[in-house]
Tab-separated table of C-alpha atoms in Angstrom:
chain	number	residue	atom	x	y	z
S	1	MET	CA	106.461	90.274	-22.773
S	2	ILE	CA	107.859	87.778	-20.753
S	3	HIS	CA	105.246	85.552	-19.046
S	4	GLU	CA	106.180	85.628	-15.087
S	5	THR	CA	106.769	82.199	-14.585
S	6	ALA	CA	109.375	82.518	-17.134
S	7	TYR	CA	112.515	81.023	-16.600
S	8	ILE	CA	115.916	83.378	-18.659
S	9	HIS	CA	118.769	81.112	-17.294
S	10	PRO	CA	121.153	84.722	-16.295
S	11	ALA	CA	123.849	83.293	-19.462
S	12	ALA	CA	120.796	84.090	-21.976
S	13	VAL	CA	120.021	86.531	-23.905
S	14	VAL	CA	116.773	87.838	-24.604
S	15	GLU	CA	116.551	90.120	-26.643
S	16	ASP	CA	113.398	93.008	-25.754
S	17	GLY	CA	110.032	92.874	-27.308
S	18	ALA	CA	110.550	89.183	-27.501
S	19	VAL	CA	107.661	87.543	-25.582
S	20	LEU	CA	107.477	84.584	-23.195
S	21	GLY	CA	104.072	82.192	-23.111
S	22	GLU	CA	103.764	80.213	-19.223
S	23	ASN	CA	106.417	78.406	-17.962
S	24	VAL	CA	108.733	78.514	-20.694
S	25	LYS	CA	112.511	77.445	-19.617
S	26	ILE	CA	115.884	79.578	-21.882
S	27	GLY	CA	119.548	77.982	-21.665
S	28	ALA	CA	122.660	78.783	-20.335
S	29	PHE	CA	123.935	80.650	-23.814
S	30	SER	CA	121.076	81.428	-25.954
S	31	TYR	CA	120.395	83.929	-27.495
S	32	VAL	CA	115.879	84.410	-28.347
S	33	GLY	CA	115.571	87.874	-31.150
S	34	GLU	CA	112.827	91.052	-30.257
S	35	ARG	CA	111.087	89.446	-32.961
S	36	VAL	CA	110.459	86.132	-31.515
S	37	GLU	CA	106.761	84.754	-29.757
S	38	ILE	CA	107.647	80.912	-27.367
S	39	GLY	CA	104.592	80.174	-26.462
S	40	PRO	CA	103.458	78.837	-22.866
S	41	GLY	CA	105.671	75.070	-21.668
S	42	THR	CA	108.928	75.500	-24.289
S	43	GLU	CA	111.836	74.334	-23.781
S	44	VAL	CA	115.243	75.397	-25.230
S	45	MET	CA	118.066	74.306	-23.817
S	46	THR	CA	121.861	75.072	-23.941
S	47	HIS	CA	123.478	77.317	-26.612
S	48	VAL	CA	120.662	77.365	-28.843
S	49	VAL	CA	119.933	80.779	-31.710
S	50	ILE	CA	115.624	81.615	-32.539
S	51	LYS	CA	115.727	84.598	-34.661
S	52	GLY	CA	112.729	86.432	-35.866
S	53	PRO	CA	110.133	87.174	-37.290
S	54	THR	CA	109.517	83.111	-35.081
S	55	ARG	CA	105.944	81.726	-33.633
S	56	ILE	CA	106.859	78.980	-31.729
S	57	GLY	CA	104.124	76.454	-30.210
S	58	ARG	CA	103.309	75.687	-26.855
S	59	ASP	CA	105.053	72.830	-25.609
S	60	ASN	CA	108.157	71.777	-27.846
S	61	ARG	CA	111.841	71.544	-26.967
S	62	ILE	CA	114.570	72.965	-28.318
S	63	TYR	CA	118.347	71.134	-27.566
S	64	GLN	CA	121.555	72.694	-28.134
S	65	PHE	CA	123.168	74.716	-31.115
S	66	ALA	CA	119.825	74.118	-33.094
S	67	SER	CA	119.494	77.408	-35.452
S	68	ILE	CA	115.425	78.209	-35.791
S	69	GLY	CA	113.899	81.549	-37.846
S	70	GLU	CA	117.779	82.578	-39.513
S	71	ALA	CA	117.684	84.257	-42.287
S	72	CYS	CA	117.262	81.763	-45.592
S	73	GLN	CA	120.670	80.874	-47.805
S	74	ASP	CA	118.358	81.785	-51.058
S	75	LEU	CA	120.246	84.197	-52.883
S	76	LYS	CA	117.366	85.766	-53.904
S	77	TYR	CA	116.892	86.684	-50.528
S	78	ALA	CA	117.193	90.740	-49.649
S	79	GLY	CA	116.508	90.808	-45.365
S	80	GLU	CA	112.498	91.225	-46.102
S	81	PRO	CA	109.888	89.993	-42.732
S	82	THR	CA	108.856	86.967	-44.216
S	83	THR	CA	108.691	83.950	-41.068
S	84	LEU	CA	109.412	80.643	-39.051
S	85	ASP	CA	105.823	79.197	-37.903
S	86	ILE	CA	106.449	75.849	-35.754
S	87	GLY	CA	102.914	74.973	-34.442
S	88	ASP	CA	103.427	72.963	-30.790
S	89	ARG	CA	105.099	69.115	-29.150
S	90	ASN	CA	107.648	69.333	-32.072
S	91	THR	CA	110.384	67.552	-30.270
S	92	ILE	CA	114.631	69.370	-32.182
S	93	ARG	CA	117.664	67.749	-31.827
S	94	GLU	CA	120.940	68.957	-31.495
S	95	SER	CA	122.060	71.250	-34.321
S	96	VAL	CA	118.867	71.678	-36.208
S	97	THR	CA	117.888	74.367	-38.343
S	98	MET	CA	115.133	75.543	-39.740
S	99	HIS	CA	115.088	79.035	-41.793
S	100	ARG	CA	112.348	81.422	-42.701
S	101	GLY	CA	110.790	83.051	-46.042
S	102	THR	CA	111.021	84.508	-48.968
S	103	VAL	CA	108.575	87.142	-51.156
S	104	GLN	CA	109.461	84.701	-53.901
S	105	ASP	CA	106.667	82.041	-52.209
S	106	LYS	CA	103.696	82.792	-49.533
S	107	GLY	CA	107.090	84.137	-47.025
S	108	GLU	CA	106.737	81.616	-44.382
S	109	THR	CA	108.382	78.228	-43.370
S	110	LYS	CA	105.627	75.994	-41.680
S	111	VAL	CA	105.730	73.011	-39.003
S	112	GLY	CA	103.452	71.596	-37.689
S	113	HIS	CA	102.422	69.674	-34.416
S	114	ASP	CA	103.599	66.994	-32.844
S	115	ASN	CA	107.032	65.807	-35.116
S	116	LEU	CA	110.452	64.590	-34.623
S	117	PHE	CA	113.899	66.602	-36.118
S	118	MET	CA	117.058	64.456	-35.560
S	119	ILE	CA	120.164	66.012	-35.087
S	120	ASN	CA	121.538	68.275	-37.832
S	121	ALA	CA	118.183	68.038	-40.293
S	122	HIS	CA	117.648	70.854	-41.930
S	123	VAL	CA	113.942	73.031	-43.104
S	124	ALA	CA	115.249	74.962	-45.571
S	125	HIS	CA	112.622	77.981	-46.266
S	126	ASP	CA	109.053	78.171	-47.340
S	127	CYS	CA	108.997	74.556	-46.189
S	128	VAL	CA	105.804	73.423	-45.449
S	129	VAL	CA	106.210	70.137	-42.902
S	130	GLY	CA	102.797	68.510	-41.615
S	131	ASN	CA	102.311	66.775	-38.100
S	132	HIS	CA	103.229	63.424	-36.630
S	133	CYS	CA	106.913	63.284	-38.960
S	134	ILE	CA	110.332	61.866	-38.641
S	135	PHE	CA	112.948	63.338	-39.733
S	136	ALA	CA	115.860	60.828	-38.890
S	137	ASN	CA	119.748	62.368	-39.107
S	138	ASN	CA	120.845	64.682	-41.480
S	139	ALA	CA	117.603	64.392	-43.682
S	140	THR	CA	117.207	67.324	-45.453
S	141	LEU	CA	114.726	70.409	-47.698
S	142	ALA	CA	115.076	72.233	-50.456
S	143	GLY	CA	112.958	75.607	-50.132
S	144	HIS	CA	109.148	74.866	-51.228
S	145	VAL	CA	108.846	71.144	-50.229
S	146	HIS	CA	106.307	69.816	-48.932
S	147	VAL	CA	106.227	66.750	-46.261
S	148	ASP	CA	102.742	65.709	-44.920
S	149	ASP	CA	100.899	64.335	-42.129
S	150	TYR	CA	102.925	61.165	-40.798
S	151	ALA	CA	105.454	61.177	-43.199
S	152	ILE	CA	109.291	59.129	-42.303
S	153	VAL	CA	112.421	60.246	-43.881
S	154	GLY	CA	115.772	58.401	-43.456
S	155	GLY	CA	118.844	59.655	-42.325
S	156	MET	CA	121.013	61.179	-44.826
S	157	SER	CA	117.849	61.529	-47.541
S	158	ALA	CA	118.183	65.126	-48.560
S	159	ILE	CA	114.596	65.770	-50.680
S	160	HIS	CA	115.071	68.844	-54.295
S	161	GLN	CA	113.006	71.817	-53.979
S	162	PHE	CA	109.819	71.755	-54.928
S	163	CYS	CA	109.307	68.520	-54.152
S	164	VAL	CA	105.721	66.879	-52.555
S	165	VAL	CA	105.739	63.283	-49.805
S	166	GLY	CA	102.374	62.179	-49.723
S	167	CYS	CA	101.481	61.460	-46.362
S	168	HIS	CA	102.250	58.204	-44.989
S	169	ALA	CA	104.899	57.904	-46.879
S	170	MET	CA	108.146	56.687	-45.565
S	171	LEU	CA	111.834	57.176	-46.914
S	172	GLY	CA	114.648	54.709	-46.502
S	173	GLY	CA	118.287	56.549	-45.193
S	174	GLY	CA	120.110	57.660	-48.347
S	175	SER	CA	117.654	58.701	-50.780
S	176	ILE	CA	117.329	61.550	-53.233
S	177	VAL	CA	114.067	62.512	-53.881
S	178	VAL	CA	113.681	64.460	-57.333
S	179	GLN	CA	110.127	63.785	-57.734
S	180	ASP	CA	107.153	63.709	-56.279
S	181	VAL	CA	105.766	60.769	-53.798
S	182	PRO	CA	102.221	59.884	-53.033
S	183	PRO	CA	101.170	58.656	-50.120
S	184	TYR	CA	101.162	55.504	-48.208
S	185	VAL	CA	104.397	54.605	-50.166
S	186	MET	CA	107.679	53.090	-49.561
S	187	ALA	CA	110.761	54.858	-51.405
S	188	GLN	CA	114.605	54.743	-51.507
S	189	GLY	CA	117.852	55.123	-54.285
S	190	ASN	CA	119.266	57.701	-55.352
S	191	HIS	CA	117.373	58.701	-57.395
S	192	CYS	CA	114.891	57.085	-55.099
S	193	THR	CA	112.210	54.887	-56.106
S	194	PRO	CA	108.874	52.875	-55.097
S	195	PHE	CA	109.407	49.477	-52.747
S	196	GLY	CA	105.678	49.040	-52.166
S	197	ILE	CA	103.421	50.409	-49.917
S	198	ASN	CA	103.951	51.297	-45.219
S	199	VAL	CA	101.668	48.771	-44.276
S	200	GLU	CA	102.908	48.100	-40.855
S	201	GLY	CA	102.853	51.989	-40.798
S	202	LEU	CA	99.802	51.801	-41.835
S	203	LYS	CA	98.159	49.376	-39.141
S	204	ARG	CA	99.309	51.241	-36.410
S	205	ARG	CA	97.357	53.991	-37.175
S	206	GLY	CA	94.600	52.314	-37.094
S	207	PHE	CA	94.289	51.425	-41.047
S	208	ASP	CA	91.061	48.328	-41.673
S	209	LYS	CA	92.614	45.264	-43.783
S	210	SER	CA	89.750	47.272	-46.143
S	211	ALA	CA	91.980	50.272	-46.929
S	212	ILE	CA	94.872	49.012	-46.536
S	213	ARG	CA	93.557	46.662	-50.190
S	214	ALA	CA	92.250	50.308	-51.063
S	215	ILE	CA	95.843	50.957	-51.451
S	216	ARG	CA	98.016	48.903	-52.201
S	217	ALA	CA	95.534	47.735	-54.947
S	218	VAL	CA	95.926	51.673	-56.568
S	219	TYR	CA	100.164	51.363	-55.979
S	220	LYS	CA	99.640	48.109	-58.327
S	221	ASN	CA	97.601	50.155	-60.644
S	222	MET	CA	100.484	52.959	-60.814
S	223	TYR	CA	103.240	51.155	-60.923
S	224	ARG	CA	102.549	47.386	-62.542
S	225	SER	CA	99.712	48.461	-64.833
S	226	GLY	CA	101.489	49.314	-67.469
S	227	LYS	CA	98.224	52.645	-67.036
S	228	THR	CA	98.656	56.186	-67.411
S	229	LEU	CA	98.927	58.260	-64.334
S	230	GLU	CA	95.838	60.529	-66.244
S	231	GLU	CA	94.155	56.271	-66.017
S	232	VAL	CA	95.636	55.870	-62.708
S	233	LYS	CA	93.889	59.317	-61.626
S	234	LYS	CA	90.536	58.857	-63.382
S	235	GLU	CA	89.858	55.114	-61.379
S	236	ILE	CA	91.468	56.654	-58.035
S	237	ALA	CA	88.806	59.067	-58.129
S	238	ALA	CA	85.862	57.278	-58.958
S	239	GLN	CA	87.067	54.916	-55.742
S	240	ALA	CA	87.507	57.538	-53.286
S	241	ASP	CA	83.374	57.792	-52.224
S	242	ASP	CA	83.616	54.327	-51.300
S	243	GLU	CA	86.757	53.851	-49.803
S	244	PRO	CA	87.660	57.331	-48.109
S	245	ALA	CA	91.919	56.561	-47.366
S	246	LEU	CA	91.903	57.066	-51.551
S	247	ALA	CA	91.871	60.800	-51.309
S	248	LEU	CA	94.689	60.974	-49.887
S	249	PHE	CA	95.901	59.900	-53.628
S	250	LEU	CA	93.535	63.575	-54.994
S	251	ASP	CA	94.610	66.404	-52.834
S	252	PHE	CA	98.734	64.813	-53.597
S	253	PHE	CA	98.143	64.353	-57.329
S	254	GLU	CA	96.159	68.162	-56.984
S	255	ARG	CA	99.169	69.672	-55.855
S	256	SER	CA	102.177	68.070	-57.364
S	257	THR	CA	104.323	70.320	-60.103
S	258	ARG	CA	107.814	67.461	-60.778
S	259	GLY	CA	106.451	64.941	-61.365
S	260	VAL	CA	105.666	60.781	-59.300
S	261	ILE	CA	108.481	58.774	-58.813
S	262	ARG	CA	108.607	55.648	-60.869
């Protein structure tokens, strides 16, 4: 179904079965497959390929040469009808690639809202990306990676399969991430190591001085006190009721499977 207000350039191809919402724009030489749903106000520029099953929300901007919803690069993939789900108000710049999931995971790659994917960023199969994230040029996510809200991934960085990058974390350019990065932490290097907390980012997002002090204290406990991670976890759990910002650490530790950067 194609809404009457949608615009499709005469040189574009939109297969039967695609669903285009109100005021969707499809540019010249772009291709939209039969199992693709695009929400209101989304603009697909020239030379974009979108295959399905893929659902794209409203008010997204997808720039030229992006490849969205293609079959994944996993040798176990055998053509199963897995999906890609993209939320609202994302900016997907030139040559970005986002692949569908695999049945070995949940069968879905998921991208949230208000994210910026700069040129040539890659989101592999079964990744989960939160909201308000920034991926600089050539940032690469391997399969099954989780990147939480407000995280920033620097240019030319690569994140290993199954890693978790916590909320408000910031990865410097050229980082190679092979273990999980806790919330609020700034990290960089090959292999990626921590360099403090993302204070400026937290201030911009409205964290008060009390919350930032508590987060900094957790960082010092994790990386400078000589305590084991299990000891630190217990202390965070005892403090989280008084400082809600610390709850993100507890959620992160529950999902961490590759170990935490040290």
